[in-house]
Coordinates of C-alpha atoms in Angstrom, one line a residue:
M1 CA 74.0 96.2 75.7
Q2 CA 76.1 99.0 77.0
F3 CA 74.5 98.4 80.4
S4 CA 76.3 95.0 80.4
F5 CA 79.5 96.5 79.1
G6 CA 79.3 99.2 81.8
L7 CA 79.0 96.6 84.4
T8 CA 82.2 94.9 83.1
Q9 CA 84.0 98.0 83.3
S10 CA 83.1 99.1 86.9
A11 CA 81.7 96.2 88.7
V12 CA 83.2 93.0 87.6
N13 CA 86.8 93.8 88.8
P14 CA 85.7 95.1 92.2
L15 CA 83.7 92.0 92.3
F16 CA 86.7 90.1 91.8
L17 CA 88.5 91.6 94.3
L18 CA 85.5 91.0 96.9
I19 CA 85.6 87.1 96.1
G20 CA 89.4 87.0 96.8
A21 CA 91.3 88.2 93.9
S22 CA 94.5 90.5 94.5
P23 CA 95.1 93.7 92.5
D24 CA 98.0 92.2 90.6
Q25 CA 95.8 89.3 89.5
L26 CA 93.3 91.7 87.6
P27 CA 95.1 91.9 84.5
I28 CA 95.2 88.2 83.8
L29 CA 91.5 87.7 85.2
N30 CA 90.5 90.2 82.2
L31 CA 91.7 87.9 79.6
A32 CA 88.4 86.8 78.7
G33 CA 87.5 90.3 77.1
P34 CA 90.5 90.3 74.5
V35 CA 90.4 86.6 73.6
T36 CA 86.7 86.3 73.1
G37 CA 86.9 89.7 71.0
L38 CA 89.7 88.2 69.0
I39 CA 87.9 85.2 68.2
I40 CA 84.2 85.8 68.3
Q41 CA 83.8 89.2 66.5
P42 CA 85.6 88.5 63.2
L43 CA 84.0 85.0 63.1
I44 CA 80.4 86.3 63.7
G45 CA 81.2 89.2 61.3
A46 CA 82.1 86.8 58.6
I47 CA 79.5 84.6 59.3
S48 CA 76.8 87.1 59.4
D49 CA 77.9 88.5 56.0
R50 CA 77.1 85.2 54.4
T51 CA 73.8 84.8 56.3
W52 CA 70.2 85.5 55.2
H53 CA 66.8 84.3 56.4
P54 CA 63.6 85.7 55.0
R55 CA 62.1 86.3 58.4
W56 CA 65.1 86.6 60.7
G57 CA 67.4 88.6 58.5
R58 CA 71.2 88.7 58.6
R59 CA 72.1 90.5 61.8
R60 CA 69.3 89.9 64.2
P61 CA 69.8 86.3 65.0
F62 CA 73.4 87.0 66.3
I63 CA 72.3 90.1 68.1
T64 CA 69.3 88.3 69.8
A65 CA 71.4 85.1 70.8
G66 CA 74.1 87.4 72.4
A67 CA 71.8 89.4 74.3
L68 CA 70.0 86.4 75.8
L69 CA 73.4 84.9 77.0
C70 CA 74.4 88.2 78.6
A71 CA 71.0 88.5 80.4
V72 CA 71.4 85.0 82.0
I73 CA 75.0 85.6 82.9
L74 CA 74.2 89.0 84.5
F75 CA 71.5 87.5 86.6
L76 CA 73.9 84.8 87.9
F77 CA 76.9 86.6 88.2
P78 CA 76.6 88.2 91.6
F79 CA 75.8 84.8 93.2
V80 CA 79.0 83.4 92.5
G81 CA 81.4 83.1 95.6
V82 CA 84.4 81.3 93.9
L83 CA 86.8 83.0 92.1
W84 CA 87.3 80.3 89.4
L85 CA 83.5 80.4 88.8
G86 CA 83.5 84.1 88.5
V87 CA 86.0 84.1 85.8
I88 CA 83.9 81.5 83.9
C89 CA 80.9 83.8 84.1
F90 CA 83.0 86.6 82.8
W91 CA 84.2 84.6 79.9
L92 CA 80.7 83.9 79.1
L93 CA 79.3 87.4 79.6
D94 CA 82.0 88.6 77.1
V95 CA 81.1 86.1 74.6
G96 CA 77.5 87.3 74.8
N97 CA 78.6 91.0 74.4
N98 CA 80.9 90.3 71.3
T99 CA 78.2 88.1 69.8
S100 CA 75.9 91.0 69.9
M101 CA 77.9 94.0 69.4
E102 CA 79.7 93.3 66.1
P103 CA 76.6 92.5 64.1
Y104 CA 74.8 95.5 65.8
R105 CA 77.4 97.9 64.2
A106 CA 77.3 96.1 61.0
F107 CA 73.4 96.7 61.2
I108 CA 73.9 100.4 61.1
S109 CA 75.9 100.2 58.2
D110 CA 73.3 97.9 56.5
R111 CA 70.3 99.9 57.2
L112 CA 71.3 103.3 56.2
P113 CA 72.1 105.1 53.1
K114 CA 75.6 106.6 52.8
S115 CA 74.5 110.0 53.4
Q116 CA 73.2 109.0 56.9
L117 CA 76.0 106.9 58.1
A118 CA 77.5 109.8 60.2
R119 CA 74.2 110.6 61.9
G120 CA 73.7 106.8 62.5
F121 CA 77.2 106.1 64.3
L122 CA 76.7 109.4 66.2
T123 CA 73.5 108.1 67.6
Q124 CA 75.2 105.0 68.5
S125 CA 78.0 106.8 70.5
M126 CA 75.1 108.7 72.2
F127 CA 73.4 105.4 73.3
T128 CA 76.6 103.9 74.1
G129 CA 77.2 106.7 76.6
A130 CA 73.6 106.6 77.6
G131 CA 73.7 102.8 78.7
A132 CA 77.1 103.1 80.5
V133 CA 75.9 106.1 82.4
L134 CA 72.9 104.0 83.7
A135 CA 74.9 101.2 84.7
N136 CA 77.6 103.2 86.6
V137 CA 75.1 105.5 88.2
S138 CA 73.2 102.4 89.4
L139 CA 76.3 101.4 91.1
F140 CA 76.9 104.7 93.0
V141 CA 73.1 105.3 94.0
L142 CA 72.4 101.7 95.1
Q143 CA 75.4 101.8 97.3
K144 CA 73.6 104.5 99.3
V145 CA 70.7 102.7 99.9
D146 CA 70.5 101.5 103.6
T147 CA 68.4 98.5 103.2
L148 CA 70.8 97.2 100.5
D149 CA 74.1 97.8 102.7
K150 CA 74.3 94.3 103.8
T151 CA 76.6 91.6 102.5
A152 CA 75.6 88.0 101.1
G153 CA 77.3 85.0 102.2
N154 CA 79.9 85.1 99.2
G155 CA 81.1 88.7 100.3
V156 CA 79.2 90.6 97.6
P157 CA 77.2 93.5 98.8
Y158 CA 73.3 93.3 98.2
W159 CA 73.3 96.5 96.3
M160 CA 75.4 95.0 93.7
F161 CA 73.0 92.2 93.2
V162 CA 70.5 94.6 92.4
C163 CA 72.5 96.5 89.9
F164 CA 73.0 93.1 87.9
M165 CA 69.4 92.4 88.1
I166 CA 68.6 95.8 86.5
G167 CA 71.1 95.1 83.6
T168 CA 69.3 91.9 83.0
F169 CA 66.0 93.5 82.9
C170 CA 67.5 96.2 80.7
I171 CA 68.9 93.7 78.0
L172 CA 65.8 91.7 77.5
L173 CA 63.5 94.6 77.5
T174 CA 65.5 96.9 75.0
V175 CA 67.2 94.3 72.7
L176 CA 64.3 92.1 72.3
T177 CA 62.0 94.9 71.6
A178 CA 64.4 96.6 68.9
M179 CA 64.7 93.0 67.1
A180 CA 61.2 92.5 67.1
R181 CA 60.3 96.0 65.7
T182 CA 63.4 96.4 63.2
R183 CA 63.6 94.9 59.8
E184 CA 66.6 94.3 57.8
L185 CA 66.9 95.4 54.0
T186 CA 66.4 92.4 51.7
P187 CA 69.6 91.8 49.6
S188 CA 69.3 91.9 45.8
D189 CA 68.9 88.6 43.7
E190 CA 72.6 88.9 43.0
D191 CA 73.7 89.3 46.5
L192 CA 71.2 86.4 47.6
A193 CA 72.7 84.0 45.0
E194 CA 76.1 84.9 46.2
I195 CA 75.1 84.4 50.0
R196 CA 73.4 81.0 49.0
T197 CA 76.5 79.7 47.0
A198 CA 79.1 81.1 49.6
P199 CA 80.6 78.4 51.9
R200 CA 79.6 78.7 55.5
G201 CA 82.0 76.7 57.7
A202 CA 84.3 78.1 60.1
A203 CA 87.2 77.4 58.2
D204 CA 85.9 79.3 55.3
A205 CA 84.9 82.1 57.6
V206 CA 88.6 82.3 58.6
R207 CA 89.7 82.2 55.1
E208 CA 87.3 85.1 54.5
I209 CA 89.0 87.1 57.2
A210 CA 92.5 86.5 56.0
S211 CA 91.3 87.6 52.4
A212 CA 89.7 90.7 54.0
V213 CA 93.1 91.5 55.9
R214 CA 95.1 91.3 52.7
A215 CA 92.7 93.7 50.9
M216 CA 92.3 96.0 53.9
P217 CA 92.8 99.8 53.0
V218 CA 96.0 101.5 54.1
A219 CA 93.9 103.8 56.2
M220 CA 92.9 100.9 58.7
H221 CA 96.5 99.9 59.2
K222 CA 97.1 103.4 60.3
I223 CA 94.2 103.4 62.6
G224 CA 95.6 99.9 64.1
V225 CA 99.0 101.6 64.9
V226 CA 97.2 104.2 67.3
F227 CA 94.8 101.4 68.8
V228 CA 98.1 99.7 70.3
F229 CA 98.7 102.6 72.7
Q230 CA 95.3 103.5 73.1
W231 CA 93.6 100.1 74.1
Y232 CA 96.4 99.0 76.4
A233 CA 96.0 102.3 78.4
M234 CA 91.9 101.9 78.6
F235 CA 92.2 98.6 80.0
I236 CA 94.5 99.7 82.6
Y237 CA 92.2 102.6 83.4
W238 CA 89.1 100.0 83.8
Q239 CA 91.0 97.5 85.9
F240 CA 92.7 100.0 88.3
L241 CA 90.4 103.1 88.6
A242 CA 88.7 101.8 92.0
V243 CA 92.2 100.8 93.1
S244 CA 93.6 104.2 92.3
L245 CA 90.6 106.2 94.1
G246 CA 90.9 103.9 97.1
E247 CA 94.6 105.0 97.6
T248 CA 94.6 108.8 96.7
V249 CA 90.9 109.6 97.6
F250 CA 89.4 107.2 100.2
K251 CA 92.7 105.8 101.8
A252 CA 91.5 102.4 101.4
N253 CA 92.6 99.2 99.4
P254 CA 90.7 95.8 98.6
E255 CA 93.0 93.8 101.2
Q256 CA 91.5 95.9 104.1
G257 CA 87.9 96.2 102.6
G258 CA 85.4 97.8 104.7
T259 CA 83.0 100.9 104.0
A260 CA 86.0 103.0 102.7
W261 CA 86.6 100.6 100.0
D262 CA 83.0 100.0 99.2
E263 CA 82.8 103.9 98.7
A264 CA 85.7 103.6 96.4
I265 CA 84.1 101.1 94.3
A266 CA 80.8 103.1 94.0
W267 CA 82.7 106.2 93.3
S268 CA 84.5 104.6 90.5
G269 CA 81.1 103.9 89.1
L270 CA 80.2 107.6 89.3
Q271 CA 83.5 108.4 87.8
N272 CA 82.6 106.2 84.7
G273 CA 79.2 107.4 84.6
A274 CA 80.4 111.0 84.5
Y275 CA 82.9 110.4 81.3
N276 CA 79.9 108.4 79.7
F277 CA 77.6 111.4 80.2
V278 CA 80.2 113.8 78.6
T279 CA 80.4 111.2 75.7
M280 CA 76.5 111.6 75.4
I281 CA 76.8 115.5 74.9
S282 CA 80.1 115.6 72.9
A283 CA 78.9 112.8 70.4
L284 CA 76.3 115.6 69.1
F285 CA 79.3 117.6 68.1
L286 CA 82.1 115.3 67.3
V287 CA 81.2 114.2 63.9
V288 CA 80.7 117.7 62.6
V289 CA 84.0 118.6 63.8
A290 CA 85.6 115.8 62.5
Q291 CA 84.0 116.5 58.9
R292 CA 85.5 120.1 59.0
I293 CA 89.1 119.3 60.3
G294 CA 89.5 115.6 59.5
A295 CA 89.0 112.6 61.9
K296 CA 92.7 112.2 62.1
R297 CA 93.1 115.7 63.9
V298 CA 89.8 115.0 66.2
H299 CA 90.9 111.8 67.4
A300 CA 94.6 113.2 68.0
I301 CA 92.9 115.9 70.1
A302 CA 90.8 113.7 72.0
L303 CA 93.5 111.3 72.7
G304 CA 95.5 114.3 74.1
L305 CA 92.8 115.5 76.3
A306 CA 92.3 111.9 77.8
A307 CA 96.3 111.7 78.5
L308 CA 96.2 115.1 80.4
S309 CA 93.0 113.9 82.4
L310 CA 94.3 110.7 83.7
V311 CA 97.8 111.8 84.6
W312 CA 96.0 114.6 86.5
L313 CA 93.4 112.0 88.0
S314 CA 96.5 110.0 89.3
T315 CA 97.4 113.0 91.8
I316 CA 93.9 114.0 92.9
D317 CA 93.0 113.4 96.4
N318 CA 89.5 115.3 96.5
R319 CA 86.5 113.0 95.4
Y320 CA 84.6 115.9 93.4
L321 CA 87.6 117.2 91.8
A322 CA 88.4 113.9 90.5
L323 CA 85.1 114.1 88.4
V324 CA 86.6 117.1 86.5
P325 CA 89.2 114.9 84.5
M326 CA 86.3 112.8 83.3
I327 CA 85.4 115.6 80.9
G328 CA 88.6 114.8 78.7
V329 CA 88.1 111.0 79.1
G330 CA 84.4 111.4 77.9
I331 CA 85.3 113.5 74.7
F332 CA 87.8 110.8 74.0
W333 CA 85.4 108.0 74.3
A334 CA 82.9 109.6 72.2
S335 CA 85.5 109.7 69.5
A336 CA 87.0 106.2 70.3
V337 CA 83.4 104.4 70.0
G338 CA 82.1 106.5 67.0
V339 CA 84.6 107.9 64.7
P340 CA 86.7 104.8 63.9
Y341 CA 83.6 102.5 63.0
L342 CA 82.4 105.4 60.8
M343 CA 85.6 105.6 58.8
V344 CA 85.9 102.0 58.4
A345 CA 82.1 101.9 57.4
S346 CA 82.8 104.3 54.6
M347 CA 85.8 103.0 53.3
V348 CA 85.2 99.3 52.8
P349 CA 83.0 97.3 50.4
A350 CA 79.2 97.3 51.8
K351 CA 79.1 93.4 51.4
R352 CA 82.0 93.1 53.6
T353 CA 81.0 95.4 56.5
G354 CA 80.6 92.8 59.0
V355 CA 84.0 91.2 58.6
Y356 CA 85.7 94.5 58.5
M357 CA 83.9 95.6 61.7
G358 CA 85.4 92.3 63.3
I359 CA 88.8 92.9 62.1
L360 CA 88.6 96.4 63.6
N361 CA 87.8 94.8 66.9
M362 CA 90.8 92.6 66.5
M363 CA 93.0 95.7 66.5
I364 CA 91.2 96.7 69.6
V365 CA 91.7 93.4 71.6
V366 CA 95.1 92.4 70.6
P367 CA 96.7 95.4 72.9
M368 CA 94.2 94.2 75.5
L369 CA 95.3 90.7 75.2
V370 CA 99.0 91.8 75.6
Q371 CA 98.0 93.9 78.4
T372 CA 96.3 91.0 80.5
V373 CA 99.6 88.9 79.8
T374 CA 102.2 91.6 80.8
F375 CA 100.8 94.2 82.9
G376 CA 100.4 92.1 86.2
W377 CA 104.2 91.9 86.1
I378 CA 104.6 95.3 85.3
F379 CA 102.3 96.4 88.2
Q380 CA 104.2 94.6 90.8
H381 CA 107.7 95.2 89.8
W382 CA 107.9 98.7 88.1
L383 CA 104.8 100.5 89.5
G384 CA 105.2 99.5 93.1
G385 CA 101.9 97.9 93.2
K386 CA 100.3 101.2 93.4
G387 CA 97.0 102.0 91.4
S388 CA 97.8 105.6 91.0
N389 CA 100.9 104.9 89.2
A390 CA 98.8 102.5 86.8
I391 CA 96.5 105.3 85.9
L392 CA 99.6 107.6 85.3
L393 CA 100.9 105.0 83.0
A394 CA 97.7 104.9 81.2
G395 CA 97.7 108.7 80.8
V396 CA 101.2 108.4 79.3
L397 CA 100.1 105.7 76.8
L398 CA 97.3 107.7 75.5
G399 CA 99.5 110.8 75.0
V400 CA 101.9 108.5 72.8
G401 CA 98.9 107.5 71.0
A402 CA 98.1 111.1 70.4
V403 CA 101.5 111.5 68.9
A404 CA 101.2 108.5 66.8
M405 CA 98.0 110.1 65.5
R406 CA 99.6 113.1 64.3
W407 CA 102.9 111.3 63.0
V408 CA 100.5 109.2 60.7
N409 CA 100.8 110.7 57.1
P410 CA 97.3 111.4 55.5
P411 CA 96.2 108.6 53.2
S412 CA 96.3 109.0 49.6
E413 CA 93.2 110.0 47.8
A414 CA 92.4 106.7 46.7
D415 CA 92.3 105.4 50.2
E416 CA 90.6 108.8 51.8
S417 CA 87.3 108.1 53.5
P418 CA 84.5 109.5 51.4
I419 CA 82.4 110.4 54.3
M420 CA 84.6 111.1 57.2
P421 CA 87.9 112.4 55.8
L422 CA 91.2 111.1 57.6
G423 CA 92.9 114.3 57.0
G424 CA 94.0 113.9 53.4
K425 CA 93.3 116.6 50.6
R426 CA 90.8 116.0 48.0
S427 CA 91.6 117.2 44.6
I428 CA 87.8 117.2 43.3
T429 CA 84.9 118.9 45.4
V430 CA 82.7 120.3 43.1
Y431 CA 80.7 117.5 41.9
D432 CA 77.4 116.0 43.5
R433 CA 77.0 113.4 40.8
V434 CA 79.0 111.7 38.0
V435 CA 77.2 110.4 35.0
V436 CA 78.5 107.8 32.7
G437 CA 77.3 106.0 29.8
S438 CA 78.3 102.4 29.0
D439 CA 77.5 99.6 26.5
G440 CA 79.5 97.0 28.0
T441 CA 82.6 97.3 25.7
P442 CA 86.1 97.5 27.1
T443 CA 86.4 101.3 26.2
S444 CA 83.0 102.1 28.2
L445 CA 84.1 99.9 31.0
Y446 CA 87.3 102.0 31.1
A447 CA 85.3 105.1 31.3
V448 CA 82.8 103.5 34.1
D449 CA 86.3 102.9 36.0
R450 CA 87.5 106.4 35.7
A451 CA 84.1 107.8 36.4
A452 CA 84.0 105.7 39.7
E453 CA 87.4 107.3 40.6
V454 CA 86.0 110.9 40.1
A455 CA 82.7 110.2 42.0
Q456 CA 84.8 108.8 45.1
A457 CA 87.2 111.7 45.0
A458 CA 84.5 114.1 45.0
Q459 CA 82.2 112.3 47.5
A460 CA 79.5 112.1 44.7
R461 CA 77.0 109.6 43.6
L462 CA 77.9 107.5 40.5
V463 CA 74.9 107.0 37.6
V464 CA 75.6 104.6 35.1
V465 CA 73.4 104.9 32.0
T466 CA 72.9 102.2 29.3
A467 CA 70.7 103.3 26.5
Y468 CA 69.3 100.7 23.8
R469 CA 66.9 100.5 20.9
S470 CA 64.0 98.2 20.5
A471 CA 64.1 97.8 16.8
V472 CA 67.0 96.4 14.6
P473 CA 67.9 98.6 11.9
A474 CA 67.6 97.0 8.3
T475 CA 71.2 98.1 7.4
S476 CA 74.2 98.6 9.5
P477 CA 75.5 102.3 10.0
A478 CA 78.4 103.4 7.8
S479 CA 80.4 104.5 11.2
G480 CA 81.9 102.2 13.5
H481 CA 79.3 102.8 16.2
R482 CA 76.8 100.1 17.1
D483 CA 73.8 100.7 19.4
I484 CA 72.4 98.0 21.8
H485 CA 69.2 96.4 20.5
G486 CA 66.8 94.8 23.1
V487 CA 66.3 95.4 27.0
D488 CA 67.8 92.0 27.7
A489 CA 71.1 92.8 25.9
A490 CA 71.1 96.4 27.7
R491 CA 70.5 94.7 31.1
E492 CA 73.4 92.4 30.4
A493 CA 75.9 95.4 29.5
L494 CA 74.5 97.4 32.5
D495 CA 75.2 94.6 34.8
K496 CA 78.7 94.0 33.3
S497 CA 79.3 97.6 33.9
V498 CA 78.6 97.8 37.5
T499 CA 79.6 94.3 39.0
A500 CA 83.1 95.1 39.2
L501 CA 82.3 98.4 41.1
T502 CA 80.0 96.7 43.6
R503 CA 82.7 94.3 44.4
E504 CA 85.1 97.1 45.4
R505 CA 84.4 100.2 47.2
A506 CA 81.6 101.9 45.5
R507 CA 78.4 101.9 47.8
F508 CA 75.7 103.8 46.1
I509 CA 75.4 103.6 42.3
D510 CA 72.4 104.6 40.1
Q511 CA 71.7 102.2 37.4
R512 CA 69.4 103.5 34.5
L513 CA 68.3 101.6 31.5
V514 CA 67.0 104.0 29.0
E515 CA 65.3 103.3 25.5
G516 CA 66.4 105.8 22.8
D517 CA 69.4 107.6 21.6
P518 CA 72.5 107.2 23.9
A519 CA 73.7 110.9 23.8
Q520 CA 70.1 112.0 24.8
A521 CA 69.9 109.3 27.4
L522 CA 73.1 111.0 28.9
L523 CA 71.7 114.6 28.7
D524 CA 68.5 113.4 30.1
A525 CA 70.2 111.9 33.0
V526 CA 72.2 115.1 33.8
G527 CA 69.2 117.4 33.2
N528 CA 67.0 115.4 35.8
N529 CA 69.6 116.4 38.7
P530 CA 67.1 117.8 41.3
A531 CA 70.0 119.7 42.9
K532 CA 70.2 122.0 39.9
S533 CA 66.5 122.4 39.3
D534 CA 66.0 124.1 42.5
R535 CA 68.4 126.8 41.9
R536 CA 67.4 130.1 40.2
R537 CA 70.7 130.1 38.2
K538 CA 71.9 126.9 36.9
P539 CA 75.8 126.4 37.4
R540 CA 77.7 125.4 34.6
P541 CA 79.0 121.7 34.7
G542 CA 82.1 121.7 37.1
C543 CA 81.9 125.2 38.1
G544 CA 80.1 124.8 41.5
R545 CA 78.8 122.6 44.0
G546 CA 75.8 120.6 42.7
A547 CA 77.2 120.3 39.2
D548 CA 77.5 117.0 37.4
A549 CA 80.5 115.5 35.6
R550 CA 79.7 113.6 32.6
V551 CA 81.8 111.0 31.0
G552 CA 80.8 109.1 27.9
A553 CA 82.6 106.1 26.1
G554 CA 81.6 103.5 23.7
R555 CA 82.3 102.4 20.3
G556 CA 83.8 105.0 18.1
R557 CA 84.1 107.5 21.0
P558 CA 87.5 108.0 23.0
P559 CA 87.0 106.8 26.6
G560 CA 86.8 109.3 29.4
R561 CA 85.6 112.4 27.3
L562 CA 84.2 115.1 29.7

């Protein structure tokens, strides 16, 4: 899929220029990307959250359908010789891309336990770079093949035909193979019942999106502020890179065309391939660095590097030297395609991952939509119609985004991401696991709620224990305490205890039904901690990493006792 996206970055705008577009028309011709992203991704995300088929799963039908549409359009695109028909193909190509990419990101979150989310999104960043490298290097290499250095009747060179054919083959081979060999995790009975009873119409999906926006964590709003500058700038970069290189390096422009302009197109592909190669490498280290110093700081630094790189690129007149700024752009791109998605996946309810990934994409495409509507006039009247000035402005906007990222205050502890810290301080860092007992009474539910807060603050696993007795005593005990009798009553109490948690932000909860004494059940749950049993000297609770927090409450006991 990233091969297709790489071609939309590097080949589609030059192709538009080859079939009759002018540079000032490029922003409005790129309207397809923002509009389809704004509409398709949130809708597909909300619909896929409510979808389940025993054979096809939840996300795979959408990923496969989008990939097939992309393959068909990539095959047909270079045959287009009329601008309006090329625009239609571009719209359909973006529909396919957006239909596949949003469920794909949600698929990663669905499949992986919380402890592996960072590795999963890091791997996604690596393959994002790899696919784009293949697309952009293909543009550069194929342009050098003498037998392909001819032009078809529509003005498109044959080397561009071959590049689009390679993209078609790559999509069909990789996506269909991956979807055939990968299975989705079957939802729980409770989740399946909720999916079956959930409304499925488009209007209901819109209401689900609106509900998710209202409940969106504050941290997502802060990410959206930075995205305004970040994605407006990147859309400028993709549209005007070839034009800028033509002016400053190759002394060519699309109106004159010729060999020099073809070289500018091919070199812009090499530029994009270079920054995506850097993305592949830097993605290996970026998540680790973000976990140490906070994702907010990492993304601010990445934005600053990209800003300096584009400002420098707008003045370079040597083709080889122009490759050096791509290092900064590549580091930024590794952060842009990985870190925000990881942060969102770790801070939103697991059941609504799809819709929140779509909302995050809305934050991306709205600045792009504004750019397509406004930048044609800005390019013509404020920037003198020069591509190098456009790249300079893109660098300045990325710099503003970097400052905005630093200006954003760290979130409160309640909104801090438990996997990828945004930069806020955590008051609790010593627990691996929080064990709480519950019998379904109001006081125990209060204890469970407090234990969930401790677990979230400490990035720990929450273990909810419900104990029961199989035999009913002949006489009631003198104290106010009452045990649970029977496994069915215990299961009902446990379900009542965890239902509210799973509907909110808790992702991984251990649920344990234990026959026997409640106090002993809690002690056994703590004593079965493998992290502690591996140590020669067991730390006291609360005294070191690997310790357990114990919270107990029920009839006759004060809630929240540690």
